[in-house]
Amino acid sequence: MKLKTKLFGHNYEFHSLREVMAKANEEKSGDKLAGIAAEDAQERVAAKVVLSHVTLHELRENPAVPYEEDEVTRIIQDAVNEPVYGGMKEWTVAELREWILDEKTTPAMLRRASRGLTAEMIAAVCKLMSNLDLIYAAKKLPVTVHCNTTIGVPGTFSSRLQPNHTTDDPKGILASVMEGLSLGCGDAVIGLNPVDGTVESVARILKMFDEFKRKWEIPTQICVLAHVTTQLEAATKFGAPIDMVFQSIAGSQKGNEAFGINAQMIGEAHDMMLRYGTSTGPDVMYFETGQGSELSSEAHNGWDQVTMEARCYGFAKKYHPYLVNTVVGFIGPEYLYDAKQVTRAGLEDHFMGKLTGVPMGCDACYTNHMRVDQNDIENLATLLVAAGCNYLIGVPQGDDCMLMYQSTGYHDPAALREVFGLRPIHEFDQWLEKMGFSENGRLTAKAGDASVFLSR
Protein backbone atom coordinates (compact mmCIF):
# COMPACT_ATOMS: atom_id res chain seq x y z
CA MET A 1 0.00 0.00 0.00
CA LYS A 2 1.54 3.31 -1.11
CA LEU A 3 1.18 5.81 1.71
CA LYS A 4 3.20 8.73 0.40
CA THR A 5 2.80 11.64 -1.97
CA LYS A 6 4.62 14.77 -3.06
CA LEU A 7 2.61 17.93 -2.62
CA PHE A 8 3.42 21.63 -2.29
CA GLY A 9 7.06 20.77 -3.01
CA HIS A 10 7.22 18.52 0.03
CA ASN A 11 7.37 14.74 0.36
CA TYR A 12 4.72 13.36 2.70
CA GLU A 13 4.93 9.81 3.99
CA PHE A 14 2.50 8.13 6.38
CA HIS A 15 3.38 5.05 8.39
CA SER A 16 -0.02 3.35 8.47
CA LEU A 17 -3.54 3.52 7.11
CA ARG A 18 -4.62 4.53 10.61
CA GLU A 19 -2.38 7.61 10.36
CA VAL A 20 -3.71 8.47 6.90
CA MET A 21 -7.30 8.20 8.07
CA ALA A 22 -6.66 10.40 11.09
CA LYS A 23 -4.78 13.09 9.21
CA ALA A 24 -7.27 13.14 6.32
CA ASN A 25 -9.99 14.05 8.79
CA GLU A 26 -11.28 17.61 8.84
CA GLU A 27 -9.93 19.50 11.83
CA LYS A 28 -11.33 18.22 15.13
CA SER A 29 -10.14 19.16 18.59
CA GLY A 30 -10.62 15.54 19.70
CA ASP A 31 -8.09 14.29 17.17
CA LYS A 32 -5.67 16.97 18.35
CA LEU A 33 -6.23 15.89 21.95
CA ALA A 34 -5.44 12.32 20.93
CA GLY A 35 -2.24 13.48 19.18
CA ILE A 36 -3.24 12.03 15.81
CA ALA A 37 -4.40 15.08 13.83
CA ALA A 38 -2.65 16.58 10.81
CA GLU A 39 -0.03 19.15 11.71
CA ASP A 40 -1.48 21.71 9.30
CA ALA A 41 -3.83 22.12 6.34
CA GLN A 42 -1.14 21.04 3.87
CA GLU A 43 -0.56 17.73 5.62
CA ARG A 44 -4.32 17.23 5.79
CA VAL A 45 -4.60 17.69 2.01
CA ALA A 46 -1.67 15.31 1.47
CA ALA A 47 -3.40 12.68 3.61
CA LYS A 48 -6.61 13.13 1.59
CA VAL A 49 -4.64 12.64 -1.64
CA VAL A 50 -3.14 9.42 -0.30
CA LEU A 51 -6.50 8.22 1.02
CA SER A 52 -8.17 8.86 -2.33
CA HIS A 53 -5.97 6.10 -3.86
CA VAL A 54 -6.60 3.53 -1.13
CA THR A 55 -8.86 0.67 -2.25
CA LEU A 56 -11.92 -0.60 -0.44
CA HIS A 57 -10.17 -3.96 -0.14
CA GLU A 58 -7.29 -2.34 1.75
CA LEU A 59 -9.73 -0.66 4.11
CA ARG A 60 -11.53 -3.91 4.81
CA GLU A 61 -8.24 -5.60 5.62
CA ASN A 62 -7.38 -2.87 8.13
CA PRO A 63 -10.29 -2.42 10.57
CA ALA A 64 -9.86 0.09 13.38
CA VAL A 65 -9.72 -2.73 15.93
CA PRO A 66 -8.59 -6.26 14.95
CA TYR A 67 -11.34 -8.81 14.27
CA GLU A 68 -10.04 -11.18 16.92
CA GLU A 69 -10.11 -8.50 19.63
CA ASP A 70 -13.37 -6.66 19.09
CA GLU A 71 -16.99 -7.75 18.72
CA VAL A 72 -17.99 -4.51 16.99
CA THR A 73 -15.46 -5.30 14.25
CA ARG A 74 -16.84 -8.83 13.99
CA ILE A 75 -20.41 -7.59 13.70
CA ILE A 76 -19.46 -5.14 10.93
CA GLN A 77 -17.26 -7.58 9.00
CA ASP A 78 -19.65 -10.53 9.28
CA ALA A 79 -22.53 -8.42 7.96
CA VAL A 80 -20.77 -7.62 4.66
CA ASN A 81 -22.58 -8.98 1.61
CA GLU A 82 -19.72 -10.72 -0.14
CA PRO A 83 -21.04 -10.61 -3.75
CA VAL A 84 -21.77 -6.86 -3.43
CA TYR A 85 -18.38 -6.24 -1.86
CA GLY A 86 -16.69 -8.35 -4.53
CA GLY A 87 -17.98 -6.04 -7.23
CA MET A 88 -16.50 -2.97 -5.54
CA LYS A 89 -13.44 -4.09 -3.62
CA GLU A 90 -10.94 -2.79 -6.14
CA TRP A 91 -12.54 0.66 -6.25
CA THR A 92 -10.51 3.44 -4.73
CA VAL A 93 -12.07 5.73 -2.14
CA ALA A 94 -12.08 8.49 -4.78
CA GLU A 95 -13.99 6.25 -7.18
CA LEU A 96 -16.54 5.41 -4.49
CA ARG A 97 -17.02 9.12 -3.81
CA GLU A 98 -17.57 9.91 -7.49
CA TRP A 99 -20.05 7.06 -7.84
CA ILE A 100 -22.05 8.11 -4.79
CA LEU A 101 -22.29 11.70 -6.02
CA ASP A 102 -23.09 10.78 -9.63
CA GLU A 103 -26.61 11.93 -10.45
CA LYS A 104 -27.19 8.62 -12.23
CA THR A 105 -26.60 6.67 -9.01
CA THR A 106 -30.05 6.02 -7.55
CA PRO A 107 -31.15 5.42 -3.95
CA ALA A 108 -31.71 1.75 -4.75
CA MET A 109 -28.19 1.45 -6.13
CA LEU A 110 -26.78 3.13 -3.03
CA ARG A 111 -28.77 0.91 -0.69
CA ARG A 112 -27.51 -2.22 -2.42
CA ALA A 113 -23.92 -0.97 -2.33
CA SER A 114 -24.16 -0.17 1.38
CA ARG A 115 -24.50 -3.89 2.08
CA GLY A 116 -20.96 -4.39 0.81
CA LEU A 117 -19.32 -1.57 2.79
CA THR A 118 -17.61 -1.59 6.16
CA ALA A 119 -17.59 1.35 8.56
CA GLU A 120 -13.98 2.15 7.67
CA MET A 121 -14.91 2.48 3.98
CA ILE A 122 -17.81 4.78 4.84
CA ALA A 123 -15.63 6.92 7.09
CA ALA A 124 -12.95 7.13 4.39
CA VAL A 125 -15.27 8.39 1.68
CA CYS A 126 -16.79 10.84 4.17
CA LYS A 127 -13.34 12.40 4.66
CA LEU A 128 -13.08 13.21 0.94
CA MET A 129 -16.45 14.98 0.82
CA SER A 130 -17.28 18.64 1.22
CA ASN A 131 -20.21 19.69 3.38
CA LEU A 132 -22.40 20.06 0.30
CA ASP A 133 -21.32 16.61 -0.87
CA LEU A 134 -22.47 15.19 2.47
CA ILE A 135 -25.84 16.93 2.18
CA TYR A 136 -26.38 15.90 -1.44
CA ALA A 137 -25.40 12.27 -0.86
CA ALA A 138 -27.42 11.84 2.33
CA LYS A 139 -30.50 13.29 0.63
CA LYS A 140 -30.36 10.36 -1.79
CA LEU A 141 -30.49 7.87 1.10
CA PRO A 142 -33.94 7.77 2.74
CA VAL A 143 -34.28 5.16 5.49
CA THR A 144 -37.80 4.26 6.62
CA VAL A 145 -38.59 2.10 9.66
CA HIS A 146 -41.64 1.32 11.80
CA CYS A 147 -42.29 1.18 15.55
CA ASN A 148 -45.84 2.40 16.25
CA THR A 149 -45.60 4.74 13.28
CA THR A 150 -43.32 4.94 10.24
CA ILE A 151 -40.47 7.44 10.26
CA GLY A 152 -38.25 8.56 7.38
CA VAL A 153 -40.89 8.64 4.64
CA PRO A 154 -39.87 11.19 1.98
CA GLY A 155 -41.77 14.44 2.47
CA THR A 156 -41.80 14.10 6.26
CA PHE A 157 -39.62 15.46 9.05
CA SER A 158 -40.01 14.46 12.69
CA SER A 159 -38.92 15.47 16.18
CA ARG A 160 -38.21 13.92 19.54
CA LEU A 161 -40.06 15.68 22.35
CA GLN A 162 -37.56 15.83 25.25
CA PRO A 163 -39.43 16.91 28.42
CA ASN A 164 -36.52 16.67 30.86
CA HIS A 165 -37.01 17.98 34.39
CA THR A 166 -34.51 18.72 37.16
CA THR A 167 -36.32 16.51 39.70
CA ASP A 168 -38.40 14.21 37.47
CA ASP A 169 -41.49 15.92 38.85
CA PRO A 170 -44.50 14.36 37.07
CA LYS A 171 -46.38 17.67 36.78
CA GLY A 172 -43.34 19.43 35.35
CA ILE A 173 -42.69 16.63 32.87
CA LEU A 174 -46.30 16.55 31.68
CA ALA A 175 -46.44 20.34 31.37
CA SER A 176 -43.46 20.13 29.02
CA VAL A 177 -45.04 17.25 27.09
CA MET A 178 -48.24 19.24 26.62
CA GLU A 179 -46.40 22.30 25.38
CA GLY A 180 -44.26 20.31 22.96
CA LEU A 181 -47.19 18.39 21.51
CA SER A 182 -49.19 21.59 21.06
CA LEU A 183 -46.34 22.94 18.89
CA GLY A 184 -46.14 19.84 16.73
CA CYS A 185 -43.25 18.05 18.45
CA GLY A 186 -43.11 14.40 19.44
CA ASP A 187 -43.91 12.33 16.37
CA ALA A 188 -40.54 10.50 16.54
CA VAL A 189 -40.78 9.82 20.28
CA ILE A 190 -41.64 11.34 23.62
CA GLY A 191 -38.36 10.54 25.32
CA LEU A 192 -37.16 11.61 28.76
CA ASN A 193 -33.61 11.58 30.15
CA PRO A 194 -34.27 10.69 33.79
CA VAL A 195 -32.58 12.25 36.80
CA ASP A 196 -33.50 9.21 38.88
CA GLY A 197 -32.39 6.11 36.99
CA THR A 198 -33.86 3.57 39.39
CA VAL A 199 -36.15 0.89 38.08
CA GLU A 200 -39.08 2.19 40.13
CA SER A 201 -38.74 5.75 38.84
CA VAL A 202 -38.30 4.66 35.21
CA ALA A 203 -41.39 2.43 35.48
CA ARG A 204 -43.41 5.27 37.00
CA ILE A 205 -42.56 7.68 34.18
CA LEU A 206 -43.20 5.10 31.46
CA LYS A 207 -46.63 4.36 32.94
CA MET A 208 -47.39 8.09 33.11
CA PHE A 209 -46.37 8.59 29.47
CA ASP A 210 -48.43 5.60 28.36
CA GLU A 211 -51.52 6.76 30.26
CA PHE A 212 -51.25 10.24 28.74
CA LYS A 213 -50.65 8.85 25.26
CA ARG A 214 -53.67 6.57 25.49
CA LYS A 215 -55.94 9.21 26.97
CA TRP A 216 -55.27 11.59 24.09
CA GLU A 217 -54.85 8.85 21.47
CA ILE A 218 -51.45 10.18 20.40
CA PRO A 219 -49.85 8.15 17.57
CA THR A 220 -46.23 8.11 18.69
CA GLN A 221 -43.66 6.18 20.74
CA ILE A 222 -42.58 6.59 24.38
CA CYS A 223 -39.20 5.97 25.96
CA VAL A 224 -37.24 6.71 29.15
CA LEU A 225 -33.54 6.89 28.38
CA ALA A 226 -32.15 4.92 31.32
CA HIS A 227 -29.66 2.08 30.99
CA VAL A 228 -31.01 -0.75 28.83
CA THR A 229 -31.11 -3.20 31.75
CA THR A 230 -33.09 -0.75 33.88
CA GLN A 231 -35.70 -0.23 31.18
CA LEU A 232 -36.19 -3.94 30.67
CA GLU A 233 -36.45 -4.58 34.39
CA ALA A 234 -39.09 -1.84 34.59
CA ALA A 235 -41.05 -3.71 31.93
CA THR A 236 -40.65 -7.21 33.34
CA LYS A 237 -40.73 -6.49 37.07
CA PHE A 238 -43.21 -3.60 37.22
CA GLY A 239 -45.19 -4.11 34.02
CA ALA A 240 -44.12 -0.77 32.58
CA PRO A 241 -45.23 -0.25 28.97
CA ILE A 242 -42.21 0.21 26.73
CA ASP A 243 -42.48 1.03 23.02
CA MET A 244 -38.75 1.01 22.33
CA VAL A 245 -35.61 0.48 24.37
CA PHE A 246 -32.77 3.00 24.49
CA GLN A 247 -29.01 2.70 24.87
CA SER A 248 -25.94 4.83 24.18
CA ILE A 249 -23.43 2.90 22.07
CA ALA A 250 -19.80 3.22 20.97
CA GLY A 251 -17.69 2.13 18.02
CA SER A 252 -15.56 -0.42 19.86
CA GLN A 253 -16.11 -3.24 22.31
CA LYS A 254 -14.10 -1.39 24.93
CA GLY A 255 -16.19 1.75 24.37
CA ASN A 256 -19.40 -0.23 24.80
CA GLU A 257 -18.05 -1.78 27.98
CA ALA A 258 -17.59 1.75 29.32
CA PHE A 259 -21.34 2.18 28.80
CA GLY A 260 -21.95 -1.08 30.66
CA ILE A 261 -23.10 -3.04 27.63
CA ASN A 262 -22.01 -5.66 25.11
CA ALA A 263 -23.43 -7.16 21.95
CA GLN A 264 -25.08 -10.07 23.73
CA MET A 265 -26.91 -7.69 26.06
CA ILE A 266 -28.19 -5.56 23.17
CA GLY A 267 -29.23 -8.65 21.24
CA GLU A 268 -31.15 -9.97 24.23
CA ALA A 269 -32.80 -6.57 24.72
CA HIS A 270 -33.87 -6.56 21.08
CA ASP A 271 -35.37 -10.04 21.38
CA MET A 272 -37.15 -9.15 24.63
CA MET A 273 -38.65 -6.06 23.03
CA LEU A 274 -40.07 -8.14 20.20
CA ARG A 275 -41.72 -10.40 22.79
CA TYR A 276 -42.75 -7.94 25.50
CA GLY A 277 -42.65 -4.46 23.95
CA THR A 278 -45.88 -2.48 23.61
CA SER A 279 -45.27 -1.12 20.11
CA THR A 280 -46.33 -2.76 16.88
CA GLY A 281 -42.68 -2.99 15.74
CA PRO A 282 -40.62 -4.50 14.21
CA ASP A 283 -38.07 -1.70 14.77
CA VAL A 284 -37.87 -1.29 18.54
CA MET A 285 -34.38 0.01 19.40
CA TYR A 286 -33.17 3.57 20.02
CA PHE A 287 -29.43 4.32 19.98
CA GLU A 288 -27.51 7.52 20.65
CA THR A 289 -23.92 8.19 19.60
CA GLY A 290 -21.54 11.13 19.30
CA GLN A 291 -18.03 11.79 18.03
CA GLY A 292 -15.45 11.55 20.80
CA SER A 293 -17.04 9.04 23.18
CA GLU A 294 -14.43 6.37 22.42
CA LEU A 295 -11.57 8.78 23.10
CA SER A 296 -13.16 9.84 26.38
CA SER A 297 -13.09 6.20 27.54
CA GLU A 298 -9.65 5.47 26.02
CA ALA A 299 -11.32 3.02 23.64
CA HIS A 300 -10.43 4.49 20.23
CA ASN A 301 -7.36 2.32 19.56
CA GLY A 302 -5.50 5.33 18.16
CA TRP A 303 -8.09 5.97 15.42
CA ASP A 304 -9.84 9.23 14.63
CA GLN A 305 -13.28 10.08 15.94
CA VAL A 306 -15.02 10.04 12.55
CA THR A 307 -13.95 6.46 11.90
CA MET A 308 -15.00 5.36 15.37
CA GLU A 309 -18.35 7.09 14.91
CA ALA A 310 -18.94 5.25 11.63
CA ARG A 311 -18.41 2.00 13.51
CA CYS A 312 -21.25 2.93 15.88
CA TYR A 313 -23.64 2.80 12.95
CA GLY A 314 -22.30 -0.54 11.76
CA PHE A 315 -22.96 -1.90 15.25
CA ALA A 316 -26.43 -0.31 15.46
CA LYS A 317 -27.52 -1.70 12.09
CA LYS A 318 -27.47 -5.28 13.38
CA TYR A 319 -30.36 -4.52 15.76
CA HIS A 320 -32.75 -2.80 13.32
CA PRO A 321 -33.24 0.47 15.24
CA TYR A 322 -36.18 2.81 14.88
CA LEU A 323 -34.16 5.82 16.03
CA VAL A 324 -30.46 6.61 15.91
CA ASN A 325 -29.15 10.06 16.64
CA THR A 326 -25.78 11.64 17.08
CA VAL A 327 -25.69 14.05 20.03
CA VAL A 328 -23.28 16.09 18.03
CA GLY A 329 -22.05 18.82 20.39
CA PHE A 330 -22.85 17.30 23.77
CA ILE A 331 -19.45 16.07 24.94
CA GLY A 332 -17.82 19.48 24.72
CA PRO A 333 -15.01 21.50 23.15
CA GLU A 334 -12.38 18.88 23.91
CA TYR A 335 -13.80 16.90 20.96
CA LEU A 336 -15.63 19.50 18.83
CA TYR A 337 -14.28 22.96 19.55
CA ASP A 338 -16.44 25.43 17.67
CA ALA A 339 -19.37 25.91 15.31
CA LYS A 340 -17.37 24.89 12.25
CA GLN A 341 -16.39 21.58 13.81
CA VAL A 342 -19.87 20.87 15.18
CA THR A 343 -21.49 21.61 11.82
CA ARG A 344 -19.06 19.37 9.99
CA ALA A 345 -19.51 16.55 12.51
CA GLY A 346 -23.29 16.70 12.30
CA LEU A 347 -23.24 16.41 8.51
CA GLU A 348 -20.61 13.65 8.63
CA ASP A 349 -22.54 11.59 11.16
CA HIS A 350 -25.83 11.94 9.33
CA PHE A 351 -24.30 10.90 6.01
CA MET A 352 -22.39 7.97 7.49
CA GLY A 353 -25.44 6.67 9.30
CA LYS A 354 -27.62 6.92 6.23
CA LEU A 355 -25.05 5.20 4.00
CA THR A 356 -24.75 2.44 6.61
CA GLY A 357 -28.52 2.01 6.40
CA VAL A 358 -29.73 3.23 9.80
CA PRO A 359 -32.50 5.83 10.33
CA MET A 360 -30.55 8.93 11.36
CA GLY A 361 -31.60 11.87 13.45
CA CYS A 362 -29.49 14.43 15.25
CA ASP A 363 -29.39 16.37 18.47
CA ALA A 364 -27.96 19.60 17.06
CA CYS A 365 -26.61 20.87 20.35
CA TYR A 366 -23.76 22.46 22.28
CA THR A 367 -22.50 22.99 25.79
CA ASN A 368 -22.13 26.47 27.21
CA HIS A 369 -18.32 26.40 27.21
CA MET A 370 -18.07 25.78 23.44
CA ARG A 371 -17.51 28.45 20.79
CA VAL A 372 -21.01 27.90 19.46
CA ASP A 373 -24.26 29.85 19.81
CA GLN A 374 -27.91 29.27 19.00
CA ASN A 375 -27.62 30.68 15.49
CA ASP A 376 -24.92 28.12 14.73
CA ILE A 377 -27.12 25.27 15.90
CA GLU A 378 -30.08 26.55 13.90
CA ASN A 379 -27.80 26.68 10.86
CA LEU A 380 -26.85 23.04 11.42
CA ALA A 381 -30.48 22.05 11.95
CA THR A 382 -31.43 23.68 8.66
CA LEU A 383 -28.61 21.94 6.79
CA LEU A 384 -29.60 18.59 8.29
CA VAL A 385 -33.20 18.94 7.20
CA ALA A 386 -31.96 19.84 3.71
CA ALA A 387 -29.95 16.60 3.85
CA GLY A 388 -33.03 14.51 4.66
CA CYS A 389 -32.47 14.02 8.39
CA ASN A 390 -35.27 11.93 9.92
CA TYR A 391 -35.66 13.96 13.11
CA LEU A 392 -34.23 16.58 15.46
CA ILE A 393 -34.69 17.15 19.19
CA GLY A 394 -37.16 19.57 20.75
CA VAL A 395 -36.63 21.02 24.24
CA PRO A 396 -38.36 24.08 25.76
CA GLN A 397 -36.77 27.23 24.30
CA GLY A 398 -33.81 25.15 23.14
CA ASP A 399 -32.49 24.98 26.72
CA ASP A 400 -32.38 21.65 28.54
CA CYS A 401 -32.72 22.56 32.21
CA MET A 402 -31.68 19.11 33.42
CA LEU A 403 -28.76 18.15 31.16
CA MET A 404 -27.61 21.78 31.10
CA TYR A 405 -26.94 22.08 27.39
CA GLN A 406 -28.48 23.91 24.44
CA SER A 407 -30.39 22.23 21.63
CA THR A 408 -33.20 22.99 19.20
CA GLY A 409 -36.52 24.18 20.61
CA TYR A 410 -40.15 23.15 20.38
CA HIS A 411 -40.83 25.86 17.79
CA ASP A 412 -38.07 24.77 15.42
CA PRO A 413 -39.52 21.61 13.80
CA ALA A 414 -42.67 23.43 12.69
CA ALA A 415 -40.61 26.28 11.23
CA LEU A 416 -38.32 23.88 9.40
CA ARG A 417 -41.26 21.90 8.05
CA GLU A 418 -42.73 25.10 6.67
CA VAL A 419 -39.43 26.22 5.13
CA PHE A 420 -38.89 22.88 3.35
CA GLY A 421 -42.52 21.97 2.62
CA LEU A 422 -42.48 18.91 4.89
CA ARG A 423 -45.04 17.31 7.20
CA PRO A 424 -44.88 15.26 10.42
CA ILE A 425 -45.36 11.48 10.37
CA HIS A 426 -48.74 10.91 8.70
CA GLU A 427 -50.76 9.66 11.70
CA PHE A 428 -49.30 12.36 13.93
CA ASP A 429 -50.06 14.98 11.29
CA GLN A 430 -53.70 13.87 11.31
CA TRP A 431 -53.77 13.96 15.11
CA LEU A 432 -52.42 17.53 15.17
CA GLU A 433 -55.22 18.60 12.85
CA LYS A 434 -57.81 16.76 14.93
CA MET A 435 -56.58 18.59 18.02
CA GLY A 436 -56.68 21.91 16.17
CA PHE A 437 -52.93 22.54 16.51
CA SER A 438 -52.31 22.55 12.76
CA GLU A 439 -54.12 22.92 9.49
CA ASN A 440 -52.75 21.94 6.10
CA GLY A 441 -49.35 21.37 7.64
CA ARG A 442 -49.06 24.73 9.40
CA LEU A 443 -49.55 25.59 13.03
CA THR A 444 -52.77 27.38 13.96
CA ALA A 445 -53.46 30.07 16.55
CA LYS A 446 -54.25 27.22 18.93
CA ALA A 447 -50.67 25.91 18.75
CA GLY A 448 -48.74 26.44 21.95
CA ASP A 449 -51.91 26.44 24.06
CA ALA A 450 -51.24 23.51 26.40
CA SER A 451 -54.44 24.21 28.29
CA VAL A 452 -56.24 22.15 25.65
CA PHE A 453 -55.00 19.08 27.53
CA LEU A 454 -56.66 20.26 30.74
CA SER A 455 -60.13 20.17 29.22
CA ARG A 456 -60.80 16.60 30.34
PDB file of C-alpha atoms in Angstrom, residues 246-348:
ATOM      1  CA  PHE A 246     -32.771   2.998  24.485  1.00  0.00           C
ATOM      2  CA  GLN A 247     -29.013   2.704  24.870  1.00  0.00           C
ATOM      3  CA  SER A 248     -25.936   4.833  24.181  1.00  0.00           C
ATOM      4  CA  ILE A 249     -23.427   2.900  22.070  1.00  0.00           C
ATOM      5  CA  ALA A 250     -19.800   3.222  20.969  1.00  0.00           C
ATOM      6  CA  GLY A 251     -17.688   2.128  18.018  1.00  0.00           C
ATOM      7  CA  SER A 252     -15.555  -0.417  19.862  1.00  0.00           C
ATOM      8  CA  GLN A 253     -16.113  -3.244  22.309  1.00  0.00           C
ATOM      9  CA  LYS A 254     -14.105  -1.387  24.931  1.00  0.00           C
ATOM     10  CA  GLY A 255     -16.194   1.746  24.374  1.00  0.00           C
ATOM     11  CA  ASN A 256     -19.400  -0.227  24.802  1.00  0.00           C
ATOM     12  CA  GLU A 257     -18.052  -1.782  27.976  1.00  0.00           C
ATOM     13  CA  ALA A 258     -17.590   1.752  29.319  1.00  0.00           C
ATOM     14  CA  PHE A 259     -21.341   2.184  28.795  1.00  0.00           C
ATOM     15  CA  GLY A 260     -21.946  -1.083  30.661  1.00  0.00           C
ATOM     16  CA  ILE A 261     -23.099  -3.040  27.628  1.00  0.00           C
ATOM     17  CA  ASN A 262     -22.005  -5.656  25.109  1.00  0.00           C
ATOM     18  CA  ALA A 263     -23.427  -7.159  21.947  1.00  0.00           C
ATOM     19  CA  GLN A 264     -25.078 -10.071  23.733  1.00  0.00           C
ATOM     20  CA  MET A 265     -26.908  -7.691  26.062  1.00  0.00           C
ATOM     21  CA  ILE A 266     -28.191  -5.561  23.172  1.00  0.00           C
ATOM     22  CA  GLY A 267     -29.230  -8.650  21.236  1.00  0.00           C
ATOM     23  CA  GLU A 268     -31.154  -9.966  24.233  1.00  0.00           C
ATOM     24  CA  ALA A 269     -32.801  -6.569  24.718  1.00  0.00           C
ATOM     25  CA  HIS A 270     -33.873  -6.562  21.077  1.00  0.00           C
ATOM     26  CA  ASP A 271     -35.368 -10.044  21.384  1.00  0.00           C
ATOM     27  CA  MET A 272     -37.146  -9.152  24.627  1.00  0.00           C
ATOM     28  CA  MET A 273     -38.650  -6.057  23.029  1.00  0.00           C
ATOM     29  CA  LEU A 274     -40.070  -8.136  20.202  1.00  0.00           C
ATOM     30  CA  ARG A 275     -41.725 -10.398  22.793  1.00  0.00           C
ATOM     31  CA  TYR A 276     -42.751  -7.936  25.496  1.00  0.00           C
ATOM     32  CA  GLY A 277     -42.647  -4.455  23.950  1.00  0.00           C
ATOM     33  CA  THR A 278     -45.877  -2.484  23.610  1.00  0.00           C
ATOM     34  CA  SER A 279     -45.272  -1.116  20.109  1.00  0.00           C
ATOM     35  CA  THR A 280     -46.328  -2.756  16.885  1.00  0.00           C
ATOM     36  CA  GLY A 281     -42.679  -2.993  15.742  1.00  0.00           C
ATOM     37  CA  PRO A 282     -40.623  -4.502  14.206  1.00  0.00           C
ATOM     38  CA  ASP A 283     -38.073  -1.696  14.766  1.00  0.00           C
ATOM     39  CA  VAL A 284     -37.874  -1.287  18.537  1.00  0.00           C
ATOM     40  CA  MET A 285     -34.385   0.013  19.402  1.00  0.00           C
ATOM     41  CA  TYR A 286     -33.172   3.572  20.025  1.00  0.00           C
ATOM     42  CA  PHE A 287     -29.432   4.320  19.981  1.00  0.00           C
ATOM     43  CA  GLU A 288     -27.506   7.520  20.646  1.00  0.00           C
ATOM     44  CA  THR A 289     -23.919   8.187  19.598  1.00  0.00           C
ATOM     45  CA  GLY A 290     -21.540  11.131  19.298  1.00  0.00           C
ATOM     46  CA  GLN A 291     -18.031  11.787  18.033  1.00  0.00           C
ATOM     47  CA  GLY A 292     -15.454  11.548  20.804  1.00  0.00           C
ATOM     48  CA  SER A 293     -17.041   9.040  23.176  1.00  0.00           C
ATOM     49  CA  GLU A 294     -14.432   6.370  22.416  1.00  0.00           C
ATOM     50  CA  LEU A 295     -11.568   8.776  23.097  1.00  0.00           C
ATOM     51  CA  SER A 296     -13.160   9.840  26.380  1.00  0.00           C
ATOM     52  CA  SER A 297     -13.087   6.201  27.538  1.00  0.00           C
ATOM     53  CA  GLU A 298      -9.650   5.471  26.019  1.00  0.00           C
ATOM     54  CA  ALA A 299     -11.317   3.021  23.644  1.00  0.00           C
ATOM     55  CA  HIS A 300     -10.430   4.492  20.227  1.00  0.00           C
ATOM     56  CA  ASN A 301      -7.356   2.320  19.561  1.00  0.00           C
ATOM     57  CA  GLY A 302      -5.504   5.327  18.157  1.00  0.00           C
ATOM     58  CA  TRP A 303      -8.088   5.969  15.425  1.00  0.00           C
ATOM     59  CA  ASP A 304      -9.838   9.226  14.633  1.00  0.00           C
ATOM     60  CA  GLN A 305     -13.279  10.076  15.944  1.00  0.00           C
ATOM     61  CA  VAL A 306     -15.016  10.039  12.549  1.00  0.00           C
ATOM     62  CA  THR A 307     -13.951   6.456  11.895  1.00  0.00           C
ATOM     63  CA  MET A 308     -14.997   5.364  15.367  1.00  0.00           C
ATOM     64  CA  GLU A 309     -18.348   7.094  14.911  1.00  0.00           C
ATOM     65  CA  ALA A 310     -18.943   5.254  11.631  1.00  0.00           C
ATOM     66  CA  ARG A 311     -18.410   2.000  13.506  1.00  0.00           C
ATOM     67  CA  CYS A 312     -21.245   2.933  15.884  1.00  0.00           C
ATOM     68  CA  TYR A 313     -23.642   2.802  12.948  1.00  0.00           C
ATOM     69  CA  GLY A 314     -22.297  -0.543  11.762  1.00  0.00           C
ATOM     70  CA  PHE A 315     -22.960  -1.901  15.250  1.00  0.00           C
ATOM     71  CA  ALA A 316     -26.429  -0.311  15.456  1.00  0.00           C
ATOM     72  CA  LYS A 317     -27.517  -1.697  12.088  1.00  0.00           C
ATOM     73  CA  LYS A 318     -27.473  -5.281  13.377  1.00  0.00           C
ATOM     74  CA  TYR A 319     -30.356  -4.524  15.756  1.00  0.00           C
ATOM     75  CA  HIS A 320     -32.750  -2.803  13.318  1.00  0.00           C
ATOM     76  CA  PRO A 321     -33.238   0.469  15.244  1.00  0.00           C
ATOM     77  CA  TYR A 322     -36.180   2.812  14.880  1.00  0.00           C
ATOM     78  CA  LEU A 323     -34.164   5.822  16.026  1.00  0.00           C
ATOM     79  CA  VAL A 324     -30.462   6.611  15.912  1.00  0.00           C
ATOM     80  CA  ASN A 325     -29.149  10.058  16.641  1.00  0.00           C
ATOM     81  CA  THR A 326     -25.776  11.643  17.079  1.00  0.00           C
ATOM     82  CA  VAL A 327     -25.695  14.049  20.027  1.00  0.00           C
ATOM     83  CA  VAL A 328     -23.276  16.088  18.033  1.00  0.00           C
ATOM     84  CA  GLY A 329     -22.051  18.818  20.394  1.00  0.00           C
ATOM     85  CA  PHE A 330     -22.847  17.304  23.767  1.00  0.00           C
ATOM     86  CA  ILE A 331     -19.453  16.069  24.943  1.00  0.00           C
ATOM     87  CA  GLY A 332     -17.824  19.483  24.716  1.00  0.00           C
ATOM     88  CA  PRO A 333     -15.007  21.498  23.147  1.00  0.00           C
ATOM     89  CA  GLU A 334     -12.384  18.878  23.909  1.00  0.00           C
ATOM     90  CA  TYR A 335     -13.803  16.902  20.958  1.00  0.00           C
ATOM     91  CA  LEU A 336     -15.629  19.501  18.826  1.00  0.00           C
ATOM     92  CA  TYR A 337     -14.278  22.956  19.555  1.00  0.00           C
ATOM     93  CA  ASP A 338     -16.437  25.433  17.668  1.00  0.00           C
ATOM     94  CA  ALA A 339     -19.375  25.909  15.313  1.00  0.00           C
ATOM     95  CA  LYS A 340     -17.370  24.890  12.253  1.00  0.00           C
ATOM     96  CA  GLN A 341     -16.393  21.575  13.809  1.00  0.00           C
ATOM     97  CA  VAL A 342     -19.874  20.867  15.181  1.00  0.00           C
ATOM     98  CA  THR A 343     -21.489  21.608  11.817  1.00  0.00           C
ATOM     99  CA  ARG A 344     -19.062  19.367   9.994  1.00  0.00           C
ATOM    100  CA  ALA A 345     -19.509  16.552  12.512  1.00  0.00           C
ATOM    101  CA  GLY A 346     -23.292  16.701  12.298  1.00  0.00           C
ATOM    102  CA  LEU A 347     -23.240  16.413   8.514  1.00  0.00           C
ATOM    103  CA  GLU A 348     -20.614  13.649   8.633  1.00  0.00           C
TER     104      GLU A 348
END
